[in-house]
């Protein structure tokens, strides 16, 4: 089933020059990039994006980090792309991530883990609409 998901190259990934590396992994996996832009979120925008985590102990630190510099937001499209992107990313904690995943290869910290990816169709719909309108998504 063709799906869409939101991917973010987080501020650590952008600052460390990993945009090309992450994009290459998506393209090599046959995943289509149908929207892409750079954003520097305000704290309020980061809080809105991660609102589901607002009660978690890491919320303040996470939203400070996510608003600390530019990030790349993308809409990815393909069969089963929500799960496939999560597979390419690896586990939240890079120490638990499988070999060859983005987080295992590049993350330095449980928070600074280079990439974000939606975890379900409902979150993907919310997260895509958070950053993109219909005219910014090709074919769509
Ligand atoms: N995070 C953190 N500490 C934790 C768990 C998560 O700093 O103990 C951060 C990390 O950047 C993670 C984000 O919060 O990517 C969102 O957490 P989630 O559990 O949704 O993980 P993800 O879906 O990104 O793998």
Coordinates of N, CA, C and O and ligand atoms in Angstrom, one line a residue:
X1 N 0.8 -1.2 0.0 CA 0.0 0.0 0.0 C 0.9 1.3 0.0 O 1.8 1.4 0.8
X2 N 0.6 2.2 -0.9 CA 1.4 3.4 -1.0 C 1.0 4.3 0.2 O -0.1 4.6 0.4
X3 N 2.0 4.7 0.9 CA 1.8 5.6 2.1 C 2.8 6.8 2.0 O 3.7 6.8 1.2
X4 N 2.5 7.7 2.9 CA 3.4 8.9 3.0 C 3.8 8.9 4.5 O 3.0 8.6 5.4
X5 N 5.0 9.5 4.7 CA 5.4 9.7 6.1 C 6.3 10.9 6.2 O 6.8 11.4 5.2
X6 N 6.4 11.5 7.4 CA 7.2 12.7 7.5 C 8.6 12.3 8.1 O 8.7 11.5 9.1
X7 N 9.6 12.7 7.4 CA 11.0 12.5 7.9 C 11.6 13.9 8.3 O 11.3 14.9 7.6
X8 N 12.3 13.9 9.4 CA 13.1 15.1 9.7 C 14.5 14.8 9.9 O 14.8 13.8 10.6
X9 N 15.4 15.5 9.2 CA 16.8 15.4 9.6 C 17.0 16.5 10.7 O 16.8 17.7 10.4
X10 N 17.2 16.0 11.9 CA 17.2 16.9 13.0 C 18.4 17.9 13.0 O 19.4 17.7 12.3
X11 N 18.4 18.9 13.9 CA 19.4 19.9 13.9 C 20.9 19.3 14.0 O 21.8 19.8 13.5
X12 N 21.0 18.2 14.8 CA 22.3 17.6 14.9 C 22.8 17.0 13.5 O 23.9 17.2 13.1
X13 N 21.9 16.4 12.8 CA 22.2 15.9 11.5 C 22.6 16.9 10.5 O 23.5 16.8 9.7
X14 N 21.8 18.0 10.5 CA 22.2 19.1 9.6 C 23.5 19.7 9.9 O 24.4 19.9 9.1
X15 N 23.7 20.0 11.2 CA 25.0 20.6 11.7 C 26.2 19.8 11.4 O 27.3 20.3 11.1
X16 N 26.0 18.5 11.4 CA 27.1 17.6 11.2 C 27.3 17.2 9.7 O 28.1 16.3 9.4
X17 N 26.5 17.8 8.8 CA 26.7 17.6 7.4 C 26.2 16.2 6.9 O 26.8 15.6 6.0
X18 N 25.1 15.8 7.5 CA 24.6 14.4 7.2 C 23.3 14.4 6.3 O 22.7 13.4 6.0
X19 N 23.0 15.6 5.7 CA 21.8 15.7 4.8 C 22.0 14.7 3.7 O 21.1 13.9 3.4
X20 N 23.1 14.8 3.0 CA 23.3 14.0 1.8 C 23.3 12.5 2.1 O 22.7 11.7 1.4
X21 N 23.9 12.2 3.2 CA 24.0 10.7 3.6 C 22.6 10.2 3.9 O 22.2 9.1 3.5
X22 N 21.8 10.9 4.6 CA 20.4 10.5 4.9 C 19.6 10.4 3.6 O 18.9 9.4 3.4
X23 N 19.6 11.4 2.8 CA 18.9 11.4 1.6 C 19.3 10.2 0.7 O 18.5 9.5 0.1
X24 N 20.6 10.0 0.6 CA 21.1 8.8 -0.2 C 20.5 7.5 0.3 O 20.2 6.7 -0.5
X25 N 20.4 7.4 1.6 CA 19.8 6.1 2.1 C 18.3 5.9 1.7 O 17.9 4.8 1.3
X26 N 17.6 7.0 1.7 CA 16.2 6.9 1.3 C 16.1 6.6 -0.2 O 15.4 5.7 -0.6
X27 N 16.9 7.3 -1.0 CA 16.9 7.1 -2.5 C 17.4 5.7 -2.8 O 16.8 5.0 -3.7
X28 N 18.4 5.2 -2.1 CA 18.9 3.9 -2.4 C 17.9 2.8 -2.1 O 17.9 1.7 -2.6
X29 N 17.0 3.1 -1.1 CA 16.0 2.1 -0.7 C 14.8 2.2 -1.6 O 13.8 1.5 -1.4
X30 N 14.8 3.1 -2.6 CA 13.7 3.2 -3.5 C 12.5 4.0 -3.0 O 11.4 4.0 -3.5
X31 N 12.8 4.8 -1.9 CA 11.8 5.7 -1.3 C 11.8 7.0 -2.1 O 12.8 7.6 -2.3
X32 N 10.6 7.5 -2.5 CA 10.5 8.7 -3.2 C 10.3 9.9 -2.2 O 9.6 9.8 -1.3
X33 N 11.1 11.0 -2.5 CA 11.0 12.2 -1.7 C 10.0 13.1 -2.5 O 10.3 13.5 -3.6
X34 N 8.8 13.4 -1.9 CA 7.8 14.1 -2.7 C 7.6 15.6 -2.1 O 6.9 16.4 -2.7
X35 N 8.4 15.9 -1.1 CA 8.4 17.3 -0.6 C 9.7 17.4 0.3 O 10.1 16.4 0.9
X36 N 10.3 18.6 0.3 CA 11.5 18.8 1.1 C 11.8 20.3 1.3 O 11.6 21.1 0.4
X37 N 12.1 20.7 2.5 CA 12.5 22.0 2.8 C 13.3 22.1 4.1 O 13.2 21.2 4.9
X38 N 14.0 23.3 4.3 CA 14.6 23.5 5.5 C 13.8 24.4 6.4 O 13.1 25.3 5.9
X39 N 13.8 24.1 7.7 CA 13.0 24.9 8.7 C 13.9 25.1 9.9 O 14.7 24.2 10.3
X40 N 13.8 26.3 10.5 CA 14.4 26.5 11.8 C 13.2 26.7 12.7 O 12.6 27.8 12.8
X41 N 12.8 25.7 13.4 CA 11.6 25.8 14.3 C 11.8 26.7 15.5 O 12.9 26.7 16.1
X42 N 10.7 27.4 15.8 CA 10.7 28.1 17.1 C 10.5 27.1 18.2 O 10.0 26.0 17.9
X43 N 10.7 27.5 19.4 CA 10.4 26.6 20.5 C 8.9 26.2 20.5 O 8.6 25.0 20.7
X44 N 8.1 27.2 20.3 CA 6.7 26.9 20.2 C 6.3 25.9 19.1 O 5.4 25.1 19.3
X45 N 6.9 26.1 18.0 CA 6.6 25.1 16.9 C 7.1 23.7 17.3 O 6.4 22.7 17.0
X46 N 8.3 23.6 17.9 CA 8.8 22.3 18.3 C 7.8 21.7 19.4 O 7.6 20.5 19.4
X47 N 7.3 22.5 20.3 CA 6.4 22.1 21.3 C 5.1 21.5 20.7 O 4.6 20.5 21.1
X48 N 4.6 22.2 19.7 CA 3.4 21.8 19.0 C 3.7 20.5 18.2 O 2.8 19.6 18.3
X49 N 4.8 20.4 17.6 CA 5.1 19.1 16.9 C 5.2 17.9 17.8 O 4.7 16.8 17.5
X50 N 5.8 18.1 19.0 CA 6.0 17.0 19.9 C 5.0 17.1 21.1 O 5.2 16.5 22.1
X51 N 3.8 17.7 20.8 CA 2.8 17.8 21.9 C 2.4 16.5 22.6 O 2.2 16.5 23.8
X52 N 2.5 15.4 21.8 CA 2.1 14.1 22.4 C 3.1 13.7 23.6 O 2.8 13.0 24.5
X53 N 4.3 14.3 23.5 CA 5.3 14.0 24.6 C 5.4 15.1 25.7 O 6.3 15.1 26.5
X54 N 4.3 16.0 25.8 CA 4.5 17.1 26.7 C 4.7 16.7 28.1 O 5.2 17.5 28.9
X55 N 4.1 15.6 28.5 CA 4.3 15.1 29.9 C 5.6 14.4 30.2 O 5.9 14.0 31.3
X56 N 6.4 14.1 29.2 CA 7.6 13.3 29.4 C 8.7 14.1 29.9 O 8.8 15.3 29.7
X57 N 9.6 13.5 30.7 CA 10.7 14.2 31.4 C 11.6 14.9 30.4 O 12.3 15.9 30.7
X58 N 11.7 14.3 29.1 CA 12.7 14.8 28.2 C 12.1 15.9 27.3 O 12.7 16.4 26.4
X59 N 10.8 16.4 27.5 CA 10.1 17.3 26.6 C 10.9 18.6 26.5 O 11.1 19.1 25.4
X60 N 11.3 19.2 27.6 CA 11.9 20.5 27.6 C 13.2 20.5 26.8 O 13.5 21.3 25.9
X61 N 14.0 19.5 27.1 CA 15.3 19.3 26.4 C 15.1 19.0 24.9 O 15.8 19.6 24.1
X62 N 14.2 18.2 24.6 CA 13.9 17.8 23.2 C 13.5 19.0 22.4 O 13.9 19.2 21.3
X63 N 12.6 19.8 22.9 CA 12.0 20.9 22.2 C 13.1 22.1 22.1 O 13.1 22.8 21.1
X64 N 13.9 22.2 23.1 CA 15.1 23.1 23.0 C 16.0 22.7 21.9 O 16.4 23.4 21.0
X65 N 16.3 21.4 21.9 CA 17.2 20.8 20.8 C 16.6 21.0 19.4 O 17.3 21.4 18.5
X66 N 15.3 20.7 19.3 CA 14.7 20.7 18.0 C 14.6 22.1 17.4 O 14.4 22.3 16.2
X67 N 14.6 23.1 18.3 CA 14.6 24.5 17.8 C 15.9 25.2 17.9 O 16.1 26.4 17.7
X68 N 17.0 24.4 18.0 CA 18.3 24.9 18.2 C 19.0 25.3 16.9 O 20.1 25.9 16.9
X69 N 18.5 24.8 15.8 CA 19.1 25.1 14.5 C 18.3 24.6 13.4 O 17.2 24.0 13.6
X70 N 18.7 24.8 12.1 CA 17.9 24.3 11.0 C 17.8 22.8 10.9 O 18.7 22.0 11.3
X71 N 16.6 22.4 10.4 CA 16.4 21.0 10.2 C 15.8 20.8 8.8 O 15.4 21.8 8.2
X72 N 15.9 19.6 8.2 CA 15.3 19.3 6.9 C 14.1 18.5 7.1 O 14.1 17.4 7.8
X73 N 12.9 19.0 6.6 CA 11.7 18.2 6.7 C 11.4 17.7 5.3 O 11.5 18.4 4.3
X74 N 11.0 16.4 5.2 CA 10.7 15.8 4.0 C 9.4 14.9 4.1 O 9.1 14.4 5.1
X75 N 8.7 14.8 3.0 CA 7.6 13.8 2.9 C 8.1 12.7 2.0 O 8.6 12.9 0.9
X76 N 8.1 11.5 2.6 CA 8.5 10.3 1.8 C 7.3 9.5 1.4 O 6.3 9.5 2.1
X77 N 7.4 8.9 0.2 CA 6.3 8.2 -0.3 C 6.8 6.8 -0.8 O 7.9 6.7 -1.4
X78 N 6.0 5.8 -0.6 CA 6.3 4.5 -1.1 C 5.5 3.4 -0.4 O 4.7 3.7 0.5
X79 N 5.6 2.2 -0.9 CA 4.9 1.1 -0.3 C 5.4 0.9 1.2 O 6.6 0.9 1.4
X80 N 4.5 0.9 2.1 CA 4.8 0.6 3.5 C 5.9 1.5 4.0 O 6.8 1.1 4.8
X81 N 5.9 2.8 3.6 CA 7.1 3.6 3.8 C 7.2 4.0 5.3 O 8.3 4.4 5.8
X82 N 6.1 4.0 6.0 CA 6.2 4.4 7.5 C 7.1 3.4 8.2 O 8.0 3.8 8.9
X83 N 6.8 2.1 8.0 CA 7.6 1.1 8.7 C 9.0 1.0 8.0 O 10.0 0.8 8.8
X84 N 9.1 1.2 6.7 CA 10.4 1.1 6.1 C 11.3 2.2 6.5 O 12.5 2.0 6.8
X85 N 10.8 3.4 6.7 CA 11.6 4.5 7.2 C 12.1 4.3 8.6 O 13.2 4.5 8.9
X86 N 11.2 3.7 9.4 CA 11.5 3.4 10.8 C 12.7 2.4 10.9 O 13.5 2.4 11.7
X87 N 12.6 1.4 9.9 CA 13.7 0.4 9.8 C 15.0 1.0 9.4 O 16.0 0.7 10.0
X88 N 15.0 2.0 8.5 CA 16.2 2.6 8.1 C 16.8 3.5 9.2 O 18.0 3.6 9.3
X89 N 15.9 4.1 10.0 CA 16.3 4.9 11.1 C 16.9 4.2 12.2 O 17.9 4.6 12.8
X90 N 16.3 3.0 12.6 CA 16.8 2.3 13.8 C 16.1 2.8 15.0 O 15.4 3.7 15.1
X91 N 16.4 2.0 16.1 CA 15.7 2.3 17.4 C 16.0 3.7 17.9 O 17.1 4.3 17.6
X92 N 15.1 4.2 18.7 CA 15.2 5.6 19.3 C 16.6 5.8 20.0 O 17.3 6.8 19.7
X93 N 17.0 4.8 20.8 CA 18.3 4.8 21.4 C 19.3 4.2 20.5 O 19.2 3.0 20.2
X94 N 20.2 5.0 20.0 CA 21.2 4.4 19.0 C 21.9 3.2 19.5 O 22.4 2.4 18.8
X95 N 22.0 3.1 20.9 CA 22.7 1.9 21.4 C 21.9 0.6 21.2 O 22.5 -0.5 21.2
X96 N 20.6 0.7 21.0 CA 19.8 -0.4 20.7 C 19.5 -0.6 19.2 O 18.8 -1.5 18.8
X97 N 20.0 0.3 18.4 CA 19.7 0.3 17.0 C 20.5 -0.7 16.2 O 21.6 -1.0 16.6
X98 N 19.8 -1.4 15.3 CA 20.5 -2.4 14.5 C 21.6 -1.9 13.6 O 21.6 -0.7 13.3
X99 N 22.6 -2.7 13.4 CA 23.7 -2.3 12.5 C 23.2 -1.8 11.2 O 22.3 -2.4 10.6
X100 N 23.9 -0.8 10.6 CA 23.5 -0.3 9.3 C 22.4 0.7 9.3 O 22.0 1.2 8.2
X101 N 21.8 0.9 10.5 CA 20.7 1.9 10.5 C 21.4 3.3 10.7 O 22.5 3.5 11.1
X102 N 20.6 4.3 10.4 CA 21.0 5.7 10.4 C 21.4 6.1 11.8 O 22.5 6.6 12.1
X103 N 20.6 5.7 12.8 CA 20.9 6.1 14.2 C 22.1 5.3 14.7 O 23.0 5.9 15.4
X104 N 22.2 4.1 14.4 CA 23.4 3.3 14.8 C 24.7 3.9 14.3 O 25.7 4.0 14.9
X105 N 24.6 4.3 13.0 CA 25.8 4.8 12.3 C 26.2 6.2 12.7 O 27.4 6.5 12.7
X106 N 25.2 7.0 13.1 CA 25.5 8.4 13.3 C 25.0 9.1 14.6 O 25.5 10.2 14.9
X107 N 24.1 8.5 15.3 CA 23.6 9.2 16.5 C 24.7 9.2 17.6 O 25.5 8.3 17.7
X108 N 24.6 10.2 18.4 CA 25.6 10.4 19.5 C 25.0 10.3 20.8 O 25.7 10.4 21.9
X109 N 23.6 10.3 20.9 CA 22.9 10.5 22.1 C 21.5 10.0 21.9 O 21.0 10.0 20.8
X110 N 20.8 9.7 23.0 CA 19.4 9.2 22.8 C 18.5 10.4 22.3 O 17.6 10.1 21.5
X111 N 18.9 11.6 22.6 CA 18.1 12.8 22.1 C 18.6 13.2 20.7 O 17.8 13.3 19.8
X112 N 19.9 13.3 20.6 CA 20.5 13.8 19.3 C 20.7 12.6 18.4 O 21.8 12.1 18.2
X113 N 19.5 12.1 17.8 CA 19.6 10.9 17.1 C 19.3 11.0 15.6 O 18.8 10.2 14.9
X114 N 19.6 12.2 15.1 CA 19.8 12.5 13.7 C 18.5 12.6 12.9 O 18.3 13.5 12.0
X115 N 17.6 11.7 13.1 CA 16.4 11.6 12.3 C 15.1 11.4 13.1 O 15.1 10.8 14.2
X116 N 14.0 11.9 12.5 CA 12.7 11.6 13.0 C 11.9 10.9 11.9 O 12.1 11.3 10.8
X117 N 11.0 10.1 12.3 CA 10.1 9.5 11.3 C 8.7 9.2 12.0 O 8.7 8.7 13.1
X118 N 7.6 9.5 11.3 CA 6.3 9.2 11.8 C 6.2 7.7 12.2 O 6.8 6.9 11.5
X119 N 5.4 7.4 13.2 CA 5.3 6.0 13.6 C 4.0 5.3 13.3 O 3.8 4.2 13.5
X120 N 3.0 6.1 12.7 CA 1.7 5.4 12.3 C 1.0 6.3 11.3 O 1.4 7.5 11.2
X121 N 0.0 5.8 10.6 CA -0.7 6.6 9.6 C -1.3 7.9 10.1 O -1.2 9.0 9.5
X122 N -1.8 7.8 11.3 CA -2.5 9.0 11.9 C -1.4 10.1 12.3 O -1.6 11.3 12.0
X123 N -0.3 9.7 12.8 CA 0.7 10.6 13.2 C 1.4 11.2 11.9 O 1.7 12.4 11.8
X124 N 1.5 10.3 10.9 CA 2.1 10.8 9.6 C 1.2 11.9 9.0 O 1.7 13.0 8.6
X125 N -0.1 11.7 9.1 CA -1.0 12.7 8.5 C -0.9 14.1 9.3 O -0.8 15.1 8.7
X126 N -0.9 14.0 10.6 CA -0.7 15.2 11.4 C 0.6 15.9 11.1 O 0.7 17.1 11.0
X127 N 1.7 15.1 11.1 CA 3.0 15.6 11.0 C 3.3 16.2 9.6 O 3.9 17.3 9.5
X128 N 2.8 15.6 8.5 CA 2.9 16.1 7.2 C 2.2 17.5 7.1 O 2.8 18.5 6.6
X129 N 1.0 17.5 7.6 CA 0.2 18.8 7.6 C 0.8 19.9 8.5 O 0.5 21.0 8.2
X130 N 1.6 19.5 9.4 CA 2.2 20.5 10.3 C 3.2 21.3 9.5 O 3.4 22.5 9.8
X131 N 3.8 20.7 8.5 CA 4.9 21.4 7.8 C 4.6 21.8 6.3 O 5.2 22.7 5.8
X132 N 3.7 21.0 5.7 CA 3.5 21.2 4.3 C 2.0 21.4 3.9 O 1.1 20.7 4.5
X133 N 1.7 22.3 3.0 CA 0.4 22.3 2.4 C 0.4 21.5 1.1 O 1.4 21.1 0.6
X134 N -0.8 21.3 0.5 CA -0.9 20.4 -0.6 C -0.1 20.8 -1.8 O 0.3 20.0 -2.6
X135 N 0.1 22.1 -2.0 CA 0.9 22.6 -3.1 C 2.4 22.4 -3.0 O 3.1 22.5 -4.0
X136 N 2.8 22.1 -1.8 CA 4.3 21.8 -1.6 C 4.6 20.3 -1.8 O 5.8 20.0 -1.6
X137 N 3.6 19.5 -2.0 CA 3.9 18.1 -2.1 C 3.7 17.7 -3.6 O 2.6 17.9 -4.1
X138 N 4.7 17.2 -4.3 CA 4.6 16.9 -5.7 C 3.6 15.8 -5.9 O 3.6 14.8 -5.2
X139 N 2.8 15.9 -7.0 CA 1.8 14.9 -7.3 C 0.7 14.9 -6.2 O -0.1 14.0 -6.3
X140 N 0.6 15.9 -5.4 CA -0.3 15.7 -4.5 C -1.2 16.6 -3.8 O -2.0 16.3 -3.0
Ligands
LIG1 N1 13.9 11.2 23.4 C1 14.8 11.5 24.4 N2 14.9 10.7 25.5 C2 14.1 9.6 25.6 C3 13.3 9.2 24.6 C4 13.2 10.0 23.5 O1 15.5 12.5 24.4 O2 14.2 8.9 26.7 C5 13.9 12.0 22.2 C6 14.6 11.5 21.0 O3 15.1 12.5 20.2 C7 13.4 10.8 20.2 C8 12.3 11.8 20.5 O4 12.5 12.2 21.9 O5 13.7 10.6 18.9 C9 10.9 11.3 20.4 O6 10.8 10.1 21.1 P1 10.0 8.8 20.6 O7 9.8 7.9 21.7 O8 8.8 9.3 19.8 O9 11.1 8.2 19.6 P2 11.2 8.1 18.0 O10 9.8 7.9 17.5 O11 11.8 9.4 17.5 O12 12.1 6.9 17.8

